[in-house]
Amino acid sequence: TWKPGPRWGSLCHAKVPTTPVKARRTSTFQEFESNTSDAWDASEDDDELLAMATANRVLRNHSQRQERRRPPEPPAVPSSPPAHAHSLSLSLSAESASDTAPLQRSQSLPHSVTVALGGTSDPSTLSSSALSEREASRLDKFKQLLAGPNTDLEELRKLSWSGIPKSVRPITWKLLSGYLPANVERRPATLQRKQKEYFAFIEHYYDSRHDDAHQDTYRQIHIDIPRMSPEALILQPKVTEIFERILFIWAIRHPASGYVQGINDLVTPFFVVFMCEHIEEEDVDAADVSRVPADVLRNVEADTYWCMSRLLDGIQDNYTFAQPGIQMKVKMLEELVSRIDEQVHRHLERHEVRYLQFAFRWMNNLLMREVPLHCTIRLWDTYQSEPEGFSHFHLYVCAAFLGRWRKEILEERDFQELLLFLQNLPTAHWGDEDISLLLAEAYRLKFAFADAPNHYKK
């Protein structure tokens, strides 16, 4: 039987808010439709046929993966709309499903997706050159925005929501995290100043890692790093040294929380993205970091430190004593799921599975231990585009993630098997299409529930 660890087990009865906090601004339904269309990469000035075919391909591939997990069934004539359209939304309880108005609001799909579901267009008829042209067009939009003289950060967020092209991801992440200024001319000086500042911290603090006051912190960091993934990258001595310095300096400069297991995972996406500018290999996991010039590695290390710090500034209560931020978010997830899918919630209750037993890690590691690294990077494109993406929007992503396994959860009738499944979800082969579906559903949930905390509540 799983038991909570001593770190936060004594606070299981801590009082926490019972409803998700409100988003910074209220979205209109028109904004919802527009932004969700963006999640499908189907903006107004894109070719409509390409947009519809892309959505159709995502849905078809997702449906095929679902079918491969199911036992064979006798063929049946599908009713309209196709059954796999419902993979985009979590099932509602029987009571709320009978409530027509909320159901219509919750099941609204982007116009282009709705057309694709009912149409006959075959994505195989699209040539690879047509898709390449579309990708080139998106890349061109990013380059125009980034060229300056002042980058419109609001437009950059809108464009980034549905994914950032690899070649412009490093500069885009630095801008969205607030590390770099919008003004192009100020960027080189800012980079130079922040990199100099970081290495001044190294010079001032790093030798203290073996002092009595700090040796336990350094020892824990040293133990945790080899456990991270991808192993081929992390276990390279130069990478290990970089990660140890970043984490130790952050811990020393943030004594309110210090180093907590889970923070170490948040270094990897920034490091990998920023390394992509300087290596030829398509897969950073296979790159030999020792071949990268020392001055380049220094810059990547400093940039990684500052961007990770910006992220942690918004979720630091996740890592203070007893991790109250995570406790609160897990409680909020439990209440949210109880309202959007009462059947799943009651099933977990009936089998005595507590949300802390599986969702603590989802909050602590921002789902990094649940999906492949390339999926995390795609997820973070959107998190950095959303207001309070790593804290507020992440809650809805976790709710959508749980709903993604609804069928499998309801089929499990044993506590141990159910918990093992939730702690080892089969996402090893996930790709960007899976993340796009997850984000589209999370946005729908945010629209339906963020500004209506009593929606569907009995």
CSV table of C-alpha atoms in Angstrom, one decimal:
chain,number,residue,atom,x,y,z
A,1,THR,CA,0.0,0.0,0.0
A,2,TRP,CA,1.4,3.4,-1.0
A,3,LYS,CA,1.9,5.9,1.8
A,4,PRO,CA,2.7,9.6,1.6
A,5,GLY,CA,6.3,10.4,2.4
A,6,PRO,CA,7.3,12.2,5.6
A,7,ARG,CA,7.9,15.4,3.7
A,8,TRP,CA,4.3,16.2,3.2
A,9,GLY,CA,2.4,13.3,4.8
A,10,SER,CA,1.7,15.3,8.0
A,11,LEU,CA,-0.1,18.0,6.0
A,12,CYS,CA,-2.7,15.9,4.3
A,13,HIS,CA,-5.4,17.8,6.2
A,14,ALA,CA,-4.0,21.2,5.3
A,15,LYS,CA,-6.8,23.6,4.3
A,16,VAL,CA,-6.6,24.5,0.6
A,17,PRO,CA,-8.8,26.5,-1.8
A,18,THR,CA,-11.5,24.3,-3.2
A,19,THR,CA,-11.9,25.9,-6.6
A,20,PRO,CA,-9.4,26.7,-9.3
A,21,VAL,CA,-8.1,30.3,-9.3
A,22,LYS,CA,-9.4,32.6,-12.0
A,23,ALA,CA,-7.5,33.3,-15.1
A,24,ARG,CA,-6.1,36.8,-15.5
A,25,ARG,CA,-8.7,37.9,-18.0
A,26,THR,CA,-12.1,36.6,-19.0
A,27,SER,CA,-12.3,34.9,-22.4
A,28,THR,CA,-15.2,35.4,-24.7
A,29,PHE,CA,-16.7,32.5,-26.6
A,30,GLN,CA,-15.3,34.0,-29.8
A,31,GLU,CA,-11.8,34.1,-28.4
A,32,PHE,CA,-12.3,30.5,-27.3
A,33,GLU,CA,-13.1,29.4,-30.8
A,34,SER,CA,-10.3,31.4,-32.3
A,35,ASN,CA,-7.7,30.2,-29.9
A,36,THR,CA,-8.8,26.6,-30.1
A,37,SER,CA,-8.6,26.8,-33.9
A,38,ASP,CA,-5.0,28.0,-33.3
A,39,ALA,CA,-4.4,24.9,-31.3
A,40,TRP,CA,-5.2,23.0,-34.5
A,41,ASP,CA,-2.7,25.2,-36.4
A,42,ALA,CA,-5.6,26.5,-38.5
A,43,SER,CA,-5.3,30.3,-38.5
A,44,GLU,CA,-7.4,32.4,-40.8
A,45,ASP,CA,-4.8,33.1,-43.4
A,46,ASP,CA,-3.8,29.5,-43.8
A,47,ASP,CA,-5.0,27.3,-46.6
A,48,GLU,CA,-8.4,25.9,-45.4
A,49,LEU,CA,-8.0,22.6,-47.1
A,50,LEU,CA,-4.6,22.1,-45.4
A,51,ALA,CA,-6.1,23.1,-42.0
A,52,MET,CA,-9.0,20.6,-42.4
A,53,ALA,CA,-6.8,17.8,-43.6
A,54,THR,CA,-4.4,18.3,-40.7
A,55,ALA,CA,-7.1,18.1,-38.1
A,56,ASN,CA,-8.6,15.1,-39.8
A,57,ARG,CA,-5.2,13.4,-39.9
A,58,VAL,CA,-4.7,14.0,-36.1
A,59,LEU,CA,-8.1,12.6,-35.3
A,60,ARG,CA,-7.7,9.6,-37.6
A,61,ASN,CA,-4.3,8.7,-36.2
A,62,HIS,CA,-5.5,9.1,-32.7
A,63,SER,CA,-8.5,6.9,-33.4
A,64,GLN,CA,-6.3,4.2,-34.9
A,65,ARG,CA,-4.1,4.2,-31.8
A,66,GLN,CA,-7.2,3.8,-29.7
A,67,GLU,CA,-8.5,1.0,-31.8
A,68,ARG,CA,-5.2,-0.9,-31.5
A,69,ARG,CA,-5.6,-1.0,-27.8
A,70,ARG,CA,-9.1,-2.4,-28.0
A,71,PRO,CA,-10.0,-6.0,-28.5
A,72,PRO,CA,-11.6,-6.6,-32.0
A,73,GLU,CA,-15.3,-5.9,-32.2
A,74,PRO,CA,-18.0,-6.7,-34.8
A,75,PRO,CA,-18.2,-3.9,-37.4
A,76,ALA,CA,-21.0,-1.5,-36.9
A,77,VAL,CA,-22.4,1.4,-39.0
A,78,PRO,CA,-21.3,4.6,-37.2
A,79,SER,CA,-23.8,7.2,-36.4
A,80,SER,CA,-23.1,10.9,-37.0
A,81,PRO,CA,-20.8,12.4,-35.9
A,82,PRO,CA,-18.0,9.8,-36.0
A,83,ALA,CA,-17.3,8.2,-32.6
A,84,HIS,CA,-13.6,9.3,-32.5
A,85,ALA,CA,-14.7,12.9,-32.5
A,86,HIS,CA,-15.4,12.4,-28.8
A,87,SER,CA,-11.8,11.7,-28.1
A,88,LEU,CA,-11.4,15.4,-27.9
A,89,SER,CA,-13.5,15.8,-24.7
A,90,LEU,CA,-13.8,14.2,-21.3
A,91,SER,CA,-17.1,12.5,-20.7
A,92,LEU,CA,-19.5,14.3,-18.4
A,93,SER,CA,-21.6,12.8,-15.7
A,94,ALA,CA,-25.1,11.5,-16.6
A,95,GLU,CA,-26.7,14.4,-14.9
A,96,SER,CA,-24.6,17.1,-16.6
A,97,ALA,CA,-24.9,15.3,-19.9
A,98,SER,CA,-28.6,15.7,-19.8
A,99,ASP,CA,-28.2,19.5,-19.3
A,100,THR,CA,-28.4,20.7,-22.9
A,101,ALA,CA,-26.9,24.2,-22.6
A,102,PRO,CA,-23.7,23.2,-20.8
A,103,LEU,CA,-23.2,20.3,-23.0
A,104,GLN,CA,-23.4,22.4,-26.2
A,105,ARG,CA,-20.9,24.8,-24.7
A,106,SER,CA,-18.5,22.0,-23.7
A,107,GLN,CA,-18.6,20.1,-27.0
A,108,SER,CA,-18.0,23.1,-29.3
A,109,LEU,CA,-15.2,22.3,-31.7
A,110,PRO,CA,-13.4,24.7,-34.0
A,111,HIS,CA,-15.2,25.3,-37.3
A,112,SER,CA,-12.5,23.8,-39.4
A,113,VAL,CA,-12.4,20.6,-37.3
A,114,THR,CA,-16.2,20.2,-37.5
A,115,VAL,CA,-16.1,20.4,-41.3
A,116,ALA,CA,-13.2,17.9,-41.5
A,117,LEU,CA,-15.0,15.4,-39.4
A,118,GLY,CA,-18.0,15.4,-41.7
A,119,GLY,CA,-16.1,15.8,-45.0
A,120,THR,CA,-14.5,13.4,-47.3
A,121,SER,CA,-11.1,15.0,-47.8
A,122,ASP,CA,-8.2,12.5,-47.4
A,123,PRO,CA,-5.0,13.9,-45.9
A,124,SER,CA,-3.0,11.4,-48.0
A,125,THR,CA,-3.9,13.6,-51.0
A,126,LEU,CA,-1.8,16.4,-49.6
A,127,SER,CA,1.7,16.5,-51.0
A,128,SER,CA,4.6,16.7,-48.6
A,129,SER,CA,5.7,19.9,-50.5
A,130,ALA,CA,2.3,21.5,-49.6
A,131,LEU,CA,2.9,20.8,-45.9
A,132,SER,CA,6.5,22.0,-46.2
A,133,GLU,CA,5.3,25.2,-47.7
A,134,ARG,CA,2.9,25.7,-44.8
A,135,GLU,CA,5.6,25.0,-42.3
A,136,ALA,CA,7.8,27.5,-44.1
A,137,SER,CA,5.1,30.0,-44.0
A,138,ARG,CA,4.7,29.6,-40.2
A,139,LEU,CA,8.5,29.9,-39.8
A,140,ASP,CA,8.5,33.1,-41.9
A,141,LYS,CA,5.8,34.6,-39.6
A,142,PHE,CA,8.0,33.9,-36.5
A,143,LYS,CA,11.0,35.4,-38.2
A,144,GLN,CA,9.1,38.5,-39.1
A,145,LEU,CA,7.9,38.9,-35.5
A,146,LEU,CA,11.4,38.3,-34.1
A,147,ALA,CA,13.2,40.6,-36.5
A,148,GLY,CA,12.1,43.7,-34.7
A,149,PRO,CA,12.9,46.4,-34.0
A,150,ASN,CA,10.5,45.6,-31.1
A,151,THR,CA,8.9,42.1,-30.9
A,152,ASP,CA,5.1,42.1,-30.3
A,153,LEU,CA,5.1,39.7,-27.4
A,154,GLU,CA,1.3,39.3,-27.5
A,155,GLU,CA,1.4,38.3,-31.1
A,156,LEU,CA,4.4,36.0,-30.4
A,157,ARG,CA,2.3,34.2,-27.7
A,158,LYS,CA,-0.6,33.7,-30.1
A,159,LEU,CA,1.6,32.3,-32.8
A,160,SER,CA,3.5,30.1,-30.3
A,161,TRP,CA,0.4,28.5,-28.7
A,162,SER,CA,0.2,25.8,-31.4
A,163,GLY,CA,4.0,25.1,-31.4
A,164,ILE,CA,7.2,26.8,-32.2
A,165,PRO,CA,9.5,25.8,-35.1
A,166,LYS,CA,12.7,24.2,-33.9
A,167,SER,CA,15.0,26.8,-35.4
A,168,VAL,CA,13.4,29.8,-33.7
A,169,ARG,CA,12.4,28.0,-30.4
A,170,PRO,CA,15.5,29.1,-28.4
A,171,ILE,CA,15.1,32.9,-29.0
A,172,THR,CA,11.3,32.5,-28.6
A,173,TRP,CA,11.5,30.8,-25.3
A,174,LYS,CA,13.9,33.5,-24.0
A,175,LEU,CA,11.5,36.2,-25.0
A,176,LEU,CA,8.4,34.5,-23.7
A,177,SER,CA,10.0,33.7,-20.3
A,178,GLY,CA,10.9,37.4,-19.9
A,179,TYR,CA,14.6,36.7,-20.0
A,180,LEU,CA,15.3,38.8,-23.1
A,181,PRO,CA,13.8,42.2,-23.9
A,182,ALA,CA,11.4,42.8,-26.8
A,183,ASN,CA,13.8,45.4,-28.2
A,184,VAL,CA,16.2,43.8,-30.6
A,185,GLU,CA,19.0,46.2,-30.1
A,186,ARG,CA,19.0,45.6,-26.3
A,187,ARG,CA,19.3,41.8,-26.5
A,188,PRO,CA,23.1,41.3,-27.0
A,189,ALA,CA,23.9,43.6,-24.0
A,190,THR,CA,21.2,41.9,-21.9
A,191,LEU,CA,22.7,38.4,-22.7
A,192,GLN,CA,26.2,39.5,-21.9
A,193,ARG,CA,25.2,41.1,-18.6
A,194,LYS,CA,23.1,38.1,-17.4
A,195,GLN,CA,25.8,35.6,-18.4
A,196,LYS,CA,28.4,37.6,-16.5
A,197,GLU,CA,26.1,37.8,-13.5
A,198,TYR,CA,25.5,34.1,-13.4
A,199,PHE,CA,29.2,33.3,-13.5
A,200,ALA,CA,29.8,35.8,-10.7
A,201,PHE,CA,27.4,33.6,-8.6
A,202,ILE,CA,29.5,30.6,-9.5
A,203,GLU,CA,32.7,32.3,-8.4
A,204,HIS,CA,31.1,33.5,-5.2
A,205,TYR,CA,29.0,30.5,-4.1
A,206,TYR,CA,30.0,27.3,-5.7
A,207,ASP,CA,33.1,26.6,-3.6
A,208,SER,CA,30.8,26.4,-0.6
A,209,ARG,CA,29.1,23.2,-1.8
A,210,HIS,CA,31.3,21.1,0.6
A,211,ASP,CA,30.7,23.3,3.6
A,212,ASP,CA,28.7,21.9,6.5
A,213,ALA,CA,25.8,24.2,5.7
A,214,HIS,CA,25.4,23.2,2.1
A,215,GLN,CA,26.9,19.7,1.7
A,216,ASP,CA,23.5,17.9,2.1
A,217,THR,CA,22.0,20.1,-0.7
A,218,TYR,CA,24.9,19.4,-3.0
A,219,ARG,CA,24.9,15.7,-2.2
A,220,GLN,CA,21.2,15.4,-3.0
A,221,ILE,CA,21.7,17.2,-6.3
A,222,HIS,CA,24.6,14.9,-7.1
A,223,ILE,CA,22.5,11.8,-6.4
A,224,ASP,CA,19.4,13.0,-8.4
A,225,ILE,CA,21.1,14.0,-11.6
A,226,PRO,CA,22.1,10.5,-12.8
A,227,ARG,CA,18.5,9.4,-12.3
A,228,MET,CA,17.2,12.0,-14.9
A,229,SER,CA,16.6,11.4,-18.6
A,230,PRO,CA,17.6,11.2,-21.3
A,231,GLU,CA,20.5,9.2,-19.9
A,232,ALA,CA,22.7,9.5,-22.9
A,233,LEU,CA,22.8,13.2,-22.4
A,234,ILE,CA,22.6,13.6,-18.7
A,235,LEU,CA,25.4,11.1,-17.9
A,236,GLN,CA,28.0,13.0,-20.0
A,237,PRO,CA,30.4,14.5,-17.4
A,238,LYS,CA,30.2,18.0,-18.8
A,239,VAL,CA,26.4,18.0,-18.6
A,240,THR,CA,26.4,16.6,-15.1
A,241,GLU,CA,28.8,19.4,-14.0
A,242,ILE,CA,26.6,22.1,-15.7
A,243,PHE,CA,23.4,20.7,-14.0
A,244,GLU,CA,25.1,20.5,-10.6
A,245,ARG,CA,26.2,24.2,-10.9
A,246,ILE,CA,22.8,25.4,-12.0
A,247,LEU,CA,20.8,23.6,-9.3
A,248,PHE,CA,23.3,24.4,-6.5
A,249,ILE,CA,23.4,28.1,-7.3
A,250,TRP,CA,19.6,28.3,-7.6
A,251,ALA,CA,19.2,26.5,-4.2
A,252,ILE,CA,21.7,28.8,-2.5
A,253,ARG,CA,19.9,31.9,-3.9
A,254,HIS,CA,16.4,30.7,-2.9
A,255,PRO,CA,16.7,29.7,0.7
A,256,ALA,CA,12.9,29.8,1.2
A,257,SER,CA,12.7,26.5,-0.7
A,258,GLY,CA,16.3,25.4,-1.3
A,259,TYR,CA,16.7,22.3,-3.5
A,260,VAL,CA,13.8,19.9,-3.8
A,261,GLN,CA,13.6,16.8,-5.9
A,262,GLY,CA,11.7,17.6,-9.0
A,263,ILE,CA,13.4,20.9,-9.7
A,264,ASN,CA,16.2,19.0,-11.3
A,265,ASP,CA,13.9,17.8,-14.1
A,266,LEU,CA,13.0,21.4,-15.0
A,267,VAL,CA,16.6,22.1,-16.2
A,268,THR,CA,16.6,19.6,-19.1
A,269,PRO,CA,14.1,21.2,-21.5
A,270,PHE,CA,15.8,24.6,-21.4
A,271,PHE,CA,19.3,23.0,-21.8
A,272,VAL,CA,18.2,20.8,-24.7
A,273,VAL,CA,16.4,23.6,-26.6
A,274,PHE,CA,19.3,26.1,-26.2
A,275,MET,CA,21.8,23.4,-27.2
A,276,CYS,CA,19.9,22.9,-30.5
A,277,GLU,CA,21.4,26.1,-31.8
A,278,HIS,CA,24.9,24.8,-31.6
A,279,ILE,CA,24.9,21.1,-32.6
A,280,GLU,CA,24.4,19.4,-36.0
A,281,GLU,CA,22.7,16.3,-34.7
A,282,GLU,CA,18.9,16.2,-35.2
A,283,ASP,CA,18.5,14.5,-31.8
A,284,VAL,CA,20.2,16.3,-28.9
A,285,ASP,CA,20.2,13.1,-26.9
A,286,ALA,CA,22.8,11.7,-29.3
A,287,ALA,CA,25.0,14.8,-29.2
A,288,ASP,CA,28.5,14.7,-27.8
A,289,VAL,CA,28.5,17.8,-25.6
A,290,SER,CA,32.3,17.6,-25.1
A,291,ARG,CA,32.7,18.7,-28.8
A,292,VAL,CA,30.8,22.0,-28.2
A,293,PRO,CA,33.2,25.0,-27.6
A,294,ALA,CA,33.6,25.9,-24.0
A,295,ASP,CA,32.4,29.5,-24.5
A,296,VAL,CA,29.2,28.2,-26.1
A,297,LEU,CA,28.5,25.8,-23.2
A,298,ARG,CA,29.0,28.7,-20.8
A,299,ASN,CA,26.4,30.8,-22.6
A,300,VAL,CA,23.9,27.9,-22.7
A,301,GLU,CA,24.5,27.2,-19.0
A,302,ALA,CA,23.8,30.8,-18.1
A,303,ASP,CA,20.7,31.1,-20.3
A,304,THR,CA,19.4,27.8,-18.9
A,305,TYR,CA,19.8,29.0,-15.3
A,306,TRP,CA,18.0,32.3,-15.9
A,307,CYS,CA,15.1,30.8,-17.8
A,308,MET,CA,14.6,28.0,-15.3
A,309,SER,CA,14.7,30.7,-12.5
A,310,ARG,CA,11.9,32.6,-14.3
A,311,LEU,CA,9.8,29.5,-14.5
A,312,LEU,CA,10.3,28.7,-10.8
A,313,ASP,CA,9.5,32.2,-9.8
A,314,GLY,CA,5.9,31.5,-10.8
A,315,ILE,CA,5.6,28.1,-9.0
A,316,GLN,CA,8.0,28.5,-6.1
A,317,ASP,CA,5.3,27.5,-3.5
A,318,ASN,CA,5.5,24.1,-5.1
A,319,TYR,CA,8.9,23.6,-3.5
A,320,THR,CA,8.8,25.4,-0.2
A,321,PHE,CA,8.5,23.4,3.0
A,322,ALA,CA,5.9,20.6,2.7
A,323,GLN,CA,5.2,21.8,-0.9
A,324,PRO,CA,1.9,23.6,-0.2
A,325,GLY,CA,1.5,24.7,-3.8
A,326,ILE,CA,1.5,21.1,-5.0
A,327,GLN,CA,-0.9,20.0,-2.2
A,328,MET,CA,-3.3,22.8,-3.3
A,329,LYS,CA,-3.1,22.0,-7.0
A,330,VAL,CA,-3.7,18.3,-6.4
A,331,LYS,CA,-6.8,19.2,-4.3
A,332,MET,CA,-8.0,21.5,-7.1
A,333,LEU,CA,-7.5,18.7,-9.7
A,334,GLU,CA,-9.6,16.4,-7.5
A,335,GLU,CA,-12.4,18.8,-7.3
A,336,LEU,CA,-12.2,19.7,-11.0
A,337,VAL,CA,-12.3,16.0,-12.0
A,338,SER,CA,-15.3,15.4,-9.6
A,339,ARG,CA,-17.2,18.0,-11.7
A,340,ILE,CA,-16.2,17.1,-15.2
A,341,ASP,CA,-16.2,13.3,-14.9
A,342,GLU,CA,-18.0,12.1,-11.7
A,343,GLN,CA,-17.9,8.5,-12.8
A,344,VAL,CA,-14.1,8.4,-13.0
A,345,HIS,CA,-13.9,10.3,-9.7
A,346,ARG,CA,-16.2,7.9,-7.9
A,347,HIS,CA,-14.3,4.9,-9.4
A,348,LEU,CA,-11.0,6.2,-7.9
A,349,GLU,CA,-12.8,6.8,-4.6
A,350,ARG,CA,-14.4,3.4,-4.6
A,351,HIS,CA,-11.0,1.7,-5.0
A,352,GLU,CA,-9.4,4.0,-2.5
A,353,VAL,CA,-6.9,5.6,-4.9
A,354,ARG,CA,-6.0,9.0,-3.7
A,355,TYR,CA,-5.1,11.8,-6.1
A,356,LEU,CA,-1.8,12.5,-4.2
A,357,GLN,CA,-0.7,9.0,-5.1
A,358,PHE,CA,-0.4,9.7,-8.8
A,359,ALA,CA,-1.0,13.5,-9.3
A,360,PHE,CA,1.7,14.7,-6.9
A,361,ARG,CA,4.3,13.7,-9.5
A,362,TRP,CA,2.3,15.3,-12.3
A,363,MET,CA,2.5,18.7,-10.4
A,364,ASN,CA,6.0,18.3,-9.0
A,365,ASN,CA,7.6,17.4,-12.4
A,366,LEU,CA,5.1,19.2,-14.7
A,367,LEU,CA,4.3,15.9,-16.4
A,368,MET,CA,7.9,15.5,-17.5
A,369,ARG,CA,8.1,11.9,-16.0
A,370,GLU,CA,4.8,11.0,-17.8
A,371,VAL,CA,5.6,12.0,-21.4
A,372,PRO,CA,8.7,11.8,-23.7
A,373,LEU,CA,11.1,14.8,-23.6
A,374,HIS,CA,10.1,16.1,-27.1
A,375,CYS,CA,6.5,16.1,-25.9
A,376,THR,CA,7.4,18.1,-22.9
A,377,ILE,CA,9.2,20.7,-25.1
A,378,ARG,CA,6.1,21.0,-27.3
A,379,LEU,CA,3.9,21.3,-24.1
A,380,TRP,CA,6.1,24.1,-22.9
A,381,ASP,CA,5.7,26.0,-26.1
A,382,THR,CA,2.1,26.4,-25.1
A,383,TYR,CA,2.7,26.9,-21.3
A,384,GLN,CA,4.9,29.9,-22.1
A,385,SER,CA,2.2,31.3,-24.4
A,386,GLU,CA,-0.6,31.0,-21.7
A,387,PRO,CA,-1.0,33.4,-18.8
A,388,GLU,CA,0.3,31.5,-15.8
A,389,GLY,CA,0.8,28.5,-18.0
A,390,PHE,CA,3.0,26.5,-15.7
A,391,SER,CA,0.7,26.9,-12.7
A,392,HIS,CA,-2.9,27.7,-13.8
A,393,PHE,CA,-3.2,26.1,-17.3
A,394,HIS,CA,-1.2,23.1,-16.1
A,395,LEU,CA,-4.1,22.1,-13.9
A,396,TYR,CA,-6.4,21.8,-16.9
A,397,VAL,CA,-3.8,19.8,-18.8
A,398,CYS,CA,-3.6,17.4,-15.9
A,399,ALA,CA,-7.4,17.0,-15.9
A,400,ALA,CA,-7.4,16.4,-19.7
A,401,PHE,CA,-4.5,13.9,-19.2
A,402,LEU,CA,-6.4,11.9,-16.6
A,403,GLY,CA,-9.5,12.0,-18.9
A,404,ARG,CA,-7.4,10.6,-21.8
A,405,TRP,CA,-7.2,7.3,-19.9
A,406,ARG,CA,-10.8,7.2,-18.9
A,407,LYS,CA,-11.7,3.9,-20.5
A,408,GLU,CA,-8.6,2.1,-19.1
A,409,ILE,CA,-9.2,3.6,-15.6
A,410,LEU,CA,-12.9,2.4,-15.5
A,411,GLU,CA,-11.8,-1.1,-16.6
A,412,GLU,CA,-9.4,-1.6,-13.7
A,413,ARG,CA,-11.1,-3.1,-10.7
A,414,ASP,CA,-8.1,-3.6,-8.4
A,415,PHE,CA,-6.4,-0.9,-6.2
A,416,GLN,CA,-2.9,-2.0,-7.0
A,417,GLU,CA,-3.4,-2.5,-10.7
A,418,LEU,CA,-5.2,0.9,-11.0
A,419,LEU,CA,-2.4,2.7,-9.1
A,420,LEU,CA,0.3,1.0,-11.1
A,421,PHE,CA,-1.4,2.0,-14.3
A,422,LEU,CA,-1.7,5.7,-13.3
A,423,GLN,CA,1.9,5.7,-12.2
A,424,ASN,CA,3.2,4.1,-15.4
A,425,LEU,CA,1.0,5.4,-18.3
A,426,PRO,CA,1.7,4.1,-21.8
A,427,THR,CA,3.0,7.3,-23.4
A,428,ALA,CA,6.4,6.2,-24.6
A,429,HIS,CA,5.4,6.6,-28.3
A,430,TRP,CA,3.5,9.8,-27.9
A,431,GLY,CA,4.1,12.6,-30.4
A,432,ASP,CA,3.1,16.2,-31.1
A,433,GLU,CA,-0.3,15.1,-32.3
A,434,ASP,CA,-1.1,13.6,-28.9
A,435,ILE,CA,0.1,16.8,-27.2
A,436,SER,CA,-2.1,18.9,-29.6
A,437,LEU,CA,-5.2,16.9,-28.7
A,438,LEU,CA,-4.3,17.1,-25.0
A,439,LEU,CA,-3.9,20.9,-25.2
A,440,ALA,CA,-7.1,21.4,-27.2
A,441,GLU,CA,-9.0,19.5,-24.5
A,442,ALA,CA,-7.3,21.4,-21.7
A,443,TYR,CA,-8.2,24.7,-23.3
A,444,ARG,CA,-11.8,23.6,-23.6
A,445,LEU,CA,-11.9,22.7,-19.9
A,446,LYS,CA,-10.3,26.0,-19.0
A,447,PHE,CA,-12.9,27.9,-21.0
A,448,ALA,CA,-15.7,25.9,-19.4
A,449,PHE,CA,-14.5,25.9,-15.8
A,450,ALA,CA,-12.0,28.6,-15.0
A,451,ASP,CA,-14.5,31.4,-14.7
A,452,ALA,CA,-17.4,29.2,-13.6
A,453,PRO,CA,-16.2,27.4,-10.5
A,454,ASN,CA,-19.6,26.1,-9.6
A,455,HIS,CA,-20.4,24.9,-13.2
A,456,TYR,CA,-21.9,21.3,-13.1
A,457,LYS,CA,-21.5,21.3,-9.3
A,458,LYS,CA,-24.4,19.7,-7.4
